[in-house]
Amino acid sequence: MSQMERELSWEDEIEKDGGEFTLLPAGDYNFTVTKFERGRFSGSEKMPACNQAKLELTVHSPEHGDVVIFHNLFLHTKTEGLLSNFFAGIGQKRKGEKLRMNWQTVIGSKGRLKLEVNNFRGRDGADKTNNQVKSFYAADELPTGQPPQQQAQYNQAPPQAGQYQQQGYQQTQYQQAPPFPTTPPPQGGGWSSGQF
């Protein structure tokens, strides 16, 4: 949140009229999932009623800053490939393997996506433009030189410090807990009384 953003009190004065958004050029961007909401799609001519994941993705643009993009995923066999593409993009799924979707770990997940510019006619009949996700890059199939992804599930080594700084990406700190305690237990049985 920028320094100018803050919570408003009930009596604050407001001025901005809204409707302002940043349209990013089509291209490849890093993203972070910042919000996930369970919903229900009521159905249409092309898609029957089904569960719906409503996502907010913060797209990180070196030129334009962080921009929020809304992305919906429909939980239906017709769109199973799109679901697989998303979960591969956040490092939870590998191509050709089954996955039980783990929605509890979606918020905070990072990845890389291909963004497109979408032209459409609004309900008011006016021509409008927005950004849409065209596809997600699978975390284990990124081209060399791409920023780090959430790849802990694949047991891949984290990037070396400074590896991505020359490309203008923020360095991510990686910490791994040791697989077992590194200090010996205290003498006398190793148990201590107290609250656990």
PDB file of C-alpha atoms in Angstrom:
ATOM      1  CA  MET A   1       0.000   0.000   0.000  1.00  0.00           C
ATOM      2  CA  SER A   2       1.441   3.397  -0.925  1.00  0.00           C
ATOM      3  CA  GLN A   3       1.908   6.175   1.615  1.00  0.00           C
ATOM      4  CA  MET A   4      -1.113   7.992   0.194  1.00  0.00           C
ATOM      5  CA  GLU A   5      -3.415   5.020   0.756  1.00  0.00           C
ATOM      6  CA  ARG A   6      -5.050   4.741   4.167  1.00  0.00           C
ATOM      7  CA  GLU A   7      -8.231   3.737   5.886  1.00  0.00           C
ATOM      8  CA  LEU A   8     -10.928   6.424   5.831  1.00  0.00           C
ATOM      9  CA  SER A   9     -12.895   7.420   8.890  1.00  0.00           C
ATOM     10  CA  TRP A  10     -16.672   7.838   8.671  1.00  0.00           C
ATOM     11  CA  GLU A  11     -16.337  11.649   8.567  1.00  0.00           C
ATOM     12  CA  ASP A  12     -13.381  11.949   6.087  1.00  0.00           C
ATOM     13  CA  GLU A  13     -13.696  14.076   2.945  1.00  0.00           C
ATOM     14  CA  ILE A  14     -13.439  12.293  -0.396  1.00  0.00           C
ATOM     15  CA  GLU A  15     -12.543  13.681  -3.842  1.00  0.00           C
ATOM     16  CA  LYS A  16     -11.594  10.973  -6.392  1.00  0.00           C
ATOM     17  CA  ASP A  17     -14.366  10.029  -8.797  1.00  0.00           C
ATOM     18  CA  GLY A  18     -13.111   6.509  -9.475  1.00  0.00           C
ATOM     19  CA  GLY A  19     -13.025   4.670 -12.750  1.00  0.00           C
ATOM     20  CA  GLU A  20      -9.269   5.192 -12.931  1.00  0.00           C
ATOM     21  CA  PHE A  21      -7.205   2.140 -13.763  1.00  0.00           C
ATOM     22  CA  THR A  22      -3.910   1.360 -15.413  1.00  0.00           C
ATOM     23  CA  LEU A  23      -4.042  -0.601 -18.657  1.00  0.00           C
ATOM     24  CA  LEU A  24      -0.840  -2.607 -18.995  1.00  0.00           C
ATOM     25  CA  PRO A  25       0.583  -3.379 -22.434  1.00  0.00           C
ATOM     26  CA  ALA A  26       0.247  -7.006 -23.521  1.00  0.00           C
ATOM     27  CA  GLY A  27       3.218  -9.066 -22.393  1.00  0.00           C
ATOM     28  CA  ASP A  28       4.743 -11.276 -19.716  1.00  0.00           C
ATOM     29  CA  TYR A  29       4.607 -10.206 -16.065  1.00  0.00           C
ATOM     30  CA  ASN A  30       5.276 -11.545 -12.575  1.00  0.00           C
ATOM     31  CA  PHE A  31       2.215 -11.760 -10.337  1.00  0.00           C
ATOM     32  CA  THR A  32       1.140 -12.489  -6.773  1.00  0.00           C
ATOM     33  CA  VAL A  33      -2.280 -13.861  -5.834  1.00  0.00           C
ATOM     34  CA  THR A  34      -3.591 -11.300  -3.331  1.00  0.00           C
ATOM     35  CA  LYS A  35      -7.204 -12.393  -2.902  1.00  0.00           C
ATOM     36  CA  PHE A  36      -9.272 -15.525  -3.373  1.00  0.00           C
ATOM     37  CA  GLU A  37     -13.024 -15.799  -2.932  1.00  0.00           C
ATOM     38  CA  ARG A  38     -15.294 -18.794  -3.428  1.00  0.00           C
ATOM     39  CA  GLY A  39     -18.319 -18.055  -5.546  1.00  0.00           C
ATOM     40  CA  ARG A  40     -20.961 -19.612  -7.723  1.00  0.00           C
ATOM     41  CA  PHE A  41     -21.348 -19.061 -11.456  1.00  0.00           C
ATOM     42  CA  SER A  42     -25.047 -19.094 -12.348  1.00  0.00           C
ATOM     43  CA  GLY A  43     -24.473 -20.480 -15.837  1.00  0.00           C
ATOM     44  CA  SER A  44     -24.696 -19.246 -19.424  1.00  0.00           C
ATOM     45  CA  GLU A  45     -25.266 -20.615 -22.927  1.00  0.00           C
ATOM     46  CA  LYS A  46     -21.660 -21.847 -23.078  1.00  0.00           C
ATOM     47  CA  MET A  47     -21.065 -22.893 -19.465  1.00  0.00           C
ATOM     48  CA  PRO A  48     -23.393 -24.635 -16.993  1.00  0.00           C
ATOM     49  CA  ALA A  49     -23.695 -23.450 -13.394  1.00  0.00           C
ATOM     50  CA  CYS A  50     -20.635 -24.376 -11.339  1.00  0.00           C
ATOM     51  CA  ASN A  51     -18.352 -23.281  -8.510  1.00  0.00           C
ATOM     52  CA  GLN A  52     -16.199 -20.267  -9.307  1.00  0.00           C
ATOM     53  CA  ALA A  53     -12.874 -19.044  -7.884  1.00  0.00           C
ATOM     54  CA  LYS A  54     -12.675 -15.248  -7.957  1.00  0.00           C
ATOM     55  CA  LEU A  55      -9.034 -14.164  -7.853  1.00  0.00           C
ATOM     56  CA  GLU A  56      -7.295 -10.833  -7.539  1.00  0.00           C
ATOM     57  CA  LEU A  57      -3.812 -10.941  -9.022  1.00  0.00           C
ATOM     58  CA  THR A  58      -1.341  -8.157  -8.343  1.00  0.00           C
ATOM     59  CA  VAL A  59       0.640  -7.884 -11.562  1.00  0.00           C
ATOM     60  CA  HIS A  60       4.129  -6.433 -11.046  1.00  0.00           C
ATOM     61  CA  SER A  61       5.154  -4.130 -13.900  1.00  0.00           C
ATOM     62  CA  PRO A  62       8.610  -2.518 -13.750  1.00  0.00           C
ATOM     63  CA  GLU A  63       7.288   0.472 -15.771  1.00  0.00           C
ATOM     64  CA  HIS A  64       3.774   0.896 -14.315  1.00  0.00           C
ATOM     65  CA  GLY A  65       4.058  -0.471 -10.778  1.00  0.00           C
ATOM     66  CA  ASP A  66       1.649  -2.962  -9.255  1.00  0.00           C
ATOM     67  CA  VAL A  67      -1.716  -3.316 -11.004  1.00  0.00           C
ATOM     68  CA  VAL A  68      -4.614  -5.491  -9.792  1.00  0.00           C
ATOM     69  CA  ILE A  69      -6.202  -7.804 -12.370  1.00  0.00           C
ATOM     70  CA  PHE A  70      -9.389  -9.779 -11.679  1.00  0.00           C
ATOM     71  CA  HIS A  71      -9.388 -13.380 -12.883  1.00  0.00           C
ATOM     72  CA  ASN A  72     -12.159 -15.982 -12.609  1.00  0.00           C
ATOM     73  CA  LEU A  73     -11.696 -19.737 -12.723  1.00  0.00           C
ATOM     74  CA  PHE A  74     -14.688 -22.006 -13.269  1.00  0.00           C
ATOM     75  CA  LEU A  75     -14.590 -25.368 -11.520  1.00  0.00           C
ATOM     76  CA  HIS A  76     -15.961 -27.519 -14.314  1.00  0.00           C
ATOM     77  CA  THR A  77     -14.562 -30.278 -16.503  1.00  0.00           C
ATOM     78  CA  LYS A  78     -14.938 -27.942 -19.524  1.00  0.00           C
ATOM     79  CA  THR A  79     -12.286 -25.653 -18.013  1.00  0.00           C
ATOM     80  CA  GLU A  80     -10.059 -28.263 -16.352  1.00  0.00           C
ATOM     81  CA  GLY A  81      -7.164 -27.279 -18.626  1.00  0.00           C
ATOM     82  CA  LEU A  82      -7.420 -23.655 -17.446  1.00  0.00           C
ATOM     83  CA  LEU A  83      -7.414 -24.808 -13.815  1.00  0.00           C
ATOM     84  CA  SER A  84      -4.334 -26.953 -14.493  1.00  0.00           C
ATOM     85  CA  ASN A  85      -2.647 -23.998 -16.184  1.00  0.00           C
ATOM     86  CA  PHE A  86      -3.240 -21.785 -13.118  1.00  0.00           C
ATOM     87  CA  PHE A  87      -2.010 -24.363 -10.590  1.00  0.00           C
ATOM     88  CA  ALA A  88       1.060 -25.093 -12.730  1.00  0.00           C
ATOM     89  CA  GLY A  89       1.682 -21.343 -12.842  1.00  0.00           C
ATOM     90  CA  ILE A  90       1.830 -21.081  -9.054  1.00  0.00           C
ATOM     91  CA  GLY A  91       4.016 -24.169  -8.720  1.00  0.00           C
ATOM     92  CA  GLN A  92       1.446 -26.631  -7.370  1.00  0.00           C
ATOM     93  CA  LYS A  93       1.042 -28.853 -10.447  1.00  0.00           C
ATOM     94  CA  ARG A  94       3.315 -30.503 -12.946  1.00  0.00           C
ATOM     95  CA  LYS A  95       2.232 -31.251 -16.486  1.00  0.00           C
ATOM     96  CA  GLY A  96       0.655 -34.700 -16.858  1.00  0.00           C
ATOM     97  CA  GLU A  97       0.261 -35.272 -13.109  1.00  0.00           C
ATOM     98  CA  LYS A  98      -2.952 -35.295 -11.078  1.00  0.00           C
ATOM     99  CA  LEU A  99      -3.481 -32.643  -8.420  1.00  0.00           C
ATOM    100  CA  ARG A 100      -6.013 -32.141  -5.659  1.00  0.00           C
ATOM    101  CA  MET A 101      -6.598 -28.384  -5.834  1.00  0.00           C
ATOM    102  CA  ASN A 102      -5.343 -26.763  -2.612  1.00  0.00           C
ATOM    103  CA  TRP A 103      -7.150 -23.420  -2.427  1.00  0.00           C
ATOM    104  CA  GLN A 104      -5.863 -22.693   1.091  1.00  0.00           C
ATOM    105  CA  THR A 105      -2.355 -22.078  -0.315  1.00  0.00           C
ATOM    106  CA  VAL A 106      -3.396 -19.899  -3.260  1.00  0.00           C
ATOM    107  CA  ILE A 107      -3.196 -16.496  -1.515  1.00  0.00           C
ATOM    108  CA  GLY A 108       0.397 -15.286  -1.568  1.00  0.00           C
ATOM    109  CA  SER A 109       1.392 -17.636  -4.393  1.00  0.00           C
ATOM    110  CA  LYS A 110       3.634 -16.113  -7.048  1.00  0.00           C
ATOM    111  CA  GLY A 111       4.180 -16.866 -10.702  1.00  0.00           C
ATOM    112  CA  ARG A 112       4.501 -15.463 -14.192  1.00  0.00           C
ATOM    113  CA  LEU A 113       1.704 -14.874 -16.682  1.00  0.00           C
ATOM    114  CA  LYS A 114       1.002 -13.665 -20.197  1.00  0.00           C
ATOM    115  CA  LEU A 115      -1.331 -10.680 -20.183  1.00  0.00           C
ATOM    116  CA  GLU A 116      -3.424  -9.516 -23.127  1.00  0.00           C
ATOM    117  CA  VAL A 117      -5.431  -6.389 -23.872  1.00  0.00           C
ATOM    118  CA  ASN A 118      -9.144  -7.154 -24.199  1.00  0.00           C
ATOM    119  CA  ASN A 119     -11.490  -4.882 -26.174  1.00  0.00           C
ATOM    120  CA  PHE A 120     -15.191  -5.249 -25.419  1.00  0.00           C
ATOM    121  CA  ARG A 121     -18.500  -3.435 -25.444  1.00  0.00           C
ATOM    122  CA  GLY A 122     -19.788  -2.510 -21.981  1.00  0.00           C
ATOM    123  CA  ARG A 123     -23.349  -2.883 -20.751  1.00  0.00           C
ATOM    124  CA  ASP A 124     -23.791   0.820 -21.487  1.00  0.00           C
ATOM    125  CA  GLY A 125     -22.879   0.180 -25.153  1.00  0.00           C
ATOM    126  CA  ALA A 126     -19.544   2.017 -24.945  1.00  0.00           C
ATOM    127  CA  ASP A 127     -16.313   0.447 -26.240  1.00  0.00           C
ATOM    128  CA  LYS A 128     -14.015  -0.472 -23.340  1.00  0.00           C
ATOM    129  CA  THR A 129     -10.604  -2.011 -22.763  1.00  0.00           C
ATOM    130  CA  ASN A 130      -9.135  -4.056 -19.927  1.00  0.00           C
ATOM    131  CA  ASN A 131      -6.406  -6.590 -19.236  1.00  0.00           C
ATOM    132  CA  GLN A 132      -7.044 -10.320 -19.164  1.00  0.00           C
ATOM    133  CA  VAL A 133      -4.801 -13.248 -18.329  1.00  0.00           C
ATOM    134  CA  LYS A 134      -4.100 -15.182 -21.514  1.00  0.00           C
ATOM    135  CA  SER A 135      -2.126 -17.948 -19.777  1.00  0.00           C
ATOM    136  CA  PHE A 136       0.127 -18.798 -16.857  1.00  0.00           C
ATOM    137  CA  TYR A 137       3.679 -20.051 -17.321  1.00  0.00           C
ATOM    138  CA  ALA A 138       4.281 -23.387 -15.611  1.00  0.00           C
ATOM    139  CA  ALA A 139       6.748 -22.779 -12.778  1.00  0.00           C
ATOM    140  CA  ASP A 140       8.915 -25.724 -13.854  1.00  0.00           C
ATOM    141  CA  GLU A 141       8.992 -24.691 -17.544  1.00  0.00           C
ATOM    142  CA  LEU A 142      10.060 -21.043 -17.307  1.00  0.00           C
ATOM    143  CA  PRO A 143      12.623 -19.820 -19.830  1.00  0.00           C
ATOM    144  CA  THR A 144      16.121 -19.201 -18.457  1.00  0.00           C
ATOM    145  CA  GLY A 145      16.592 -15.803 -16.842  1.00  0.00           C
ATOM    146  CA  GLN A 146      13.036 -15.525 -15.555  1.00  0.00           C
ATOM    147  CA  PRO A 147      12.444 -14.399 -11.972  1.00  0.00           C
ATOM    148  CA  PRO A 148      12.063 -16.971  -9.176  1.00  0.00           C
ATOM    149  CA  GLN A 149       8.762 -18.726  -8.763  1.00  0.00           C
ATOM    150  CA  GLN A 150       7.108 -20.623  -5.959  1.00  0.00           C
ATOM    151  CA  GLN A 151       8.861 -23.926  -6.588  1.00  0.00           C
ATOM    152  CA  ALA A 152       9.217 -25.431  -3.122  1.00  0.00           C
ATOM    153  CA  GLN A 153       7.001 -28.353  -4.136  1.00  0.00           C
ATOM    154  CA  TYR A 154       9.556 -29.310  -6.784  1.00  0.00           C
ATOM    155  CA  ASN A 155      12.572 -29.311  -4.419  1.00  0.00           C
ATOM    156  CA  GLN A 156      14.488 -26.945  -6.644  1.00  0.00           C
ATOM    157  CA  ALA A 157      17.286 -24.824  -5.242  1.00  0.00           C
ATOM    158  CA  PRO A 158      16.421 -21.169  -4.620  1.00  0.00           C
ATOM    159  CA  PRO A 159      18.100 -18.540  -6.791  1.00  0.00           C
ATOM    160  CA  GLN A 160      21.422 -17.117  -5.714  1.00  0.00           C
ATOM    161  CA  ALA A 161      21.450 -13.692  -4.072  1.00  0.00           C
ATOM    162  CA  GLY A 162      21.629 -10.902  -6.642  1.00  0.00           C
ATOM    163  CA  GLN A 163      20.787 -13.201  -9.563  1.00  0.00           C
ATOM    164  CA  TYR A 164      17.694 -11.227 -10.510  1.00  0.00           C
ATOM    165  CA  GLN A 165      18.573  -7.759  -9.243  1.00  0.00           C
ATOM    166  CA  GLN A 166      20.197  -6.800 -12.531  1.00  0.00           C
ATOM    167  CA  GLN A 167      16.836  -7.412 -14.236  1.00  0.00           C
ATOM    168  CA  GLY A 168      15.010  -5.071 -11.842  1.00  0.00           C
ATOM    169  CA  TYR A 169      13.215  -7.742  -9.810  1.00  0.00           C
ATOM    170  CA  GLN A 170      13.049  -7.640  -6.057  1.00  0.00           C
ATOM    171  CA  GLN A 171      15.126 -10.216  -4.272  1.00  0.00           C
ATOM    172  CA  THR A 172      13.102 -12.827  -2.420  1.00  0.00           C
ATOM    173  CA  GLN A 173      14.429 -14.211   0.828  1.00  0.00           C
ATOM    174  CA  TYR A 174      14.250 -18.001   1.034  1.00  0.00           C
ATOM    175  CA  GLN A 175      14.440 -19.764   4.346  1.00  0.00           C
ATOM    176  CA  GLN A 176      14.186 -23.468   4.839  1.00  0.00           C
ATOM    177  CA  ALA A 177      13.690 -25.153   8.163  1.00  0.00           C
ATOM    178  CA  PRO A 178      16.092 -28.025   8.804  1.00  0.00           C
ATOM    179  CA  PRO A 179      14.431 -31.444   8.393  1.00  0.00           C
ATOM    180  CA  PHE A 180      15.288 -32.351  11.992  1.00  0.00           C
ATOM    181  CA  PRO A 181      16.419 -30.501  15.153  1.00  0.00           C
ATOM    182  CA  THR A 182      20.022 -29.317  14.967  1.00  0.00           C
ATOM    183  CA  THR A 183      20.544 -29.020  18.717  1.00  0.00           C
ATOM    184  CA  PRO A 184      20.791 -32.048  20.991  1.00  0.00           C
ATOM    185  CA  PRO A 185      17.963 -32.592  23.520  1.00  0.00           C
ATOM    186  CA  PRO A 186      18.633 -31.449  27.094  1.00  0.00           C
ATOM    187  CA  GLN A 187      19.902 -34.005  29.571  1.00  0.00           C
ATOM    188  CA  GLY A 188      17.379 -35.715  31.820  1.00  0.00           C
ATOM    189  CA  GLY A 189      14.964 -37.187  29.296  1.00  0.00           C
ATOM    190  CA  GLY A 190      14.348 -34.144  27.104  1.00  0.00           C
ATOM    191  CA  TRP A 191      10.936 -33.250  28.579  1.00  0.00           C
ATOM    192  CA  SER A 192      10.129 -29.995  30.270  1.00  0.00           C
ATOM    193  CA  SER A 193       6.909 -29.034  31.955  1.00  0.00           C
ATOM    194  CA  GLY A 194       4.906 -26.127  30.640  1.00  0.00           C
ATOM    195  CA  GLN A 195       2.346 -25.086  28.099  1.00  0.00           C
ATOM    196  CA  PHE A 196       2.688 -26.474  24.565  1.00  0.00           C
TER     197      PHE A 196
END
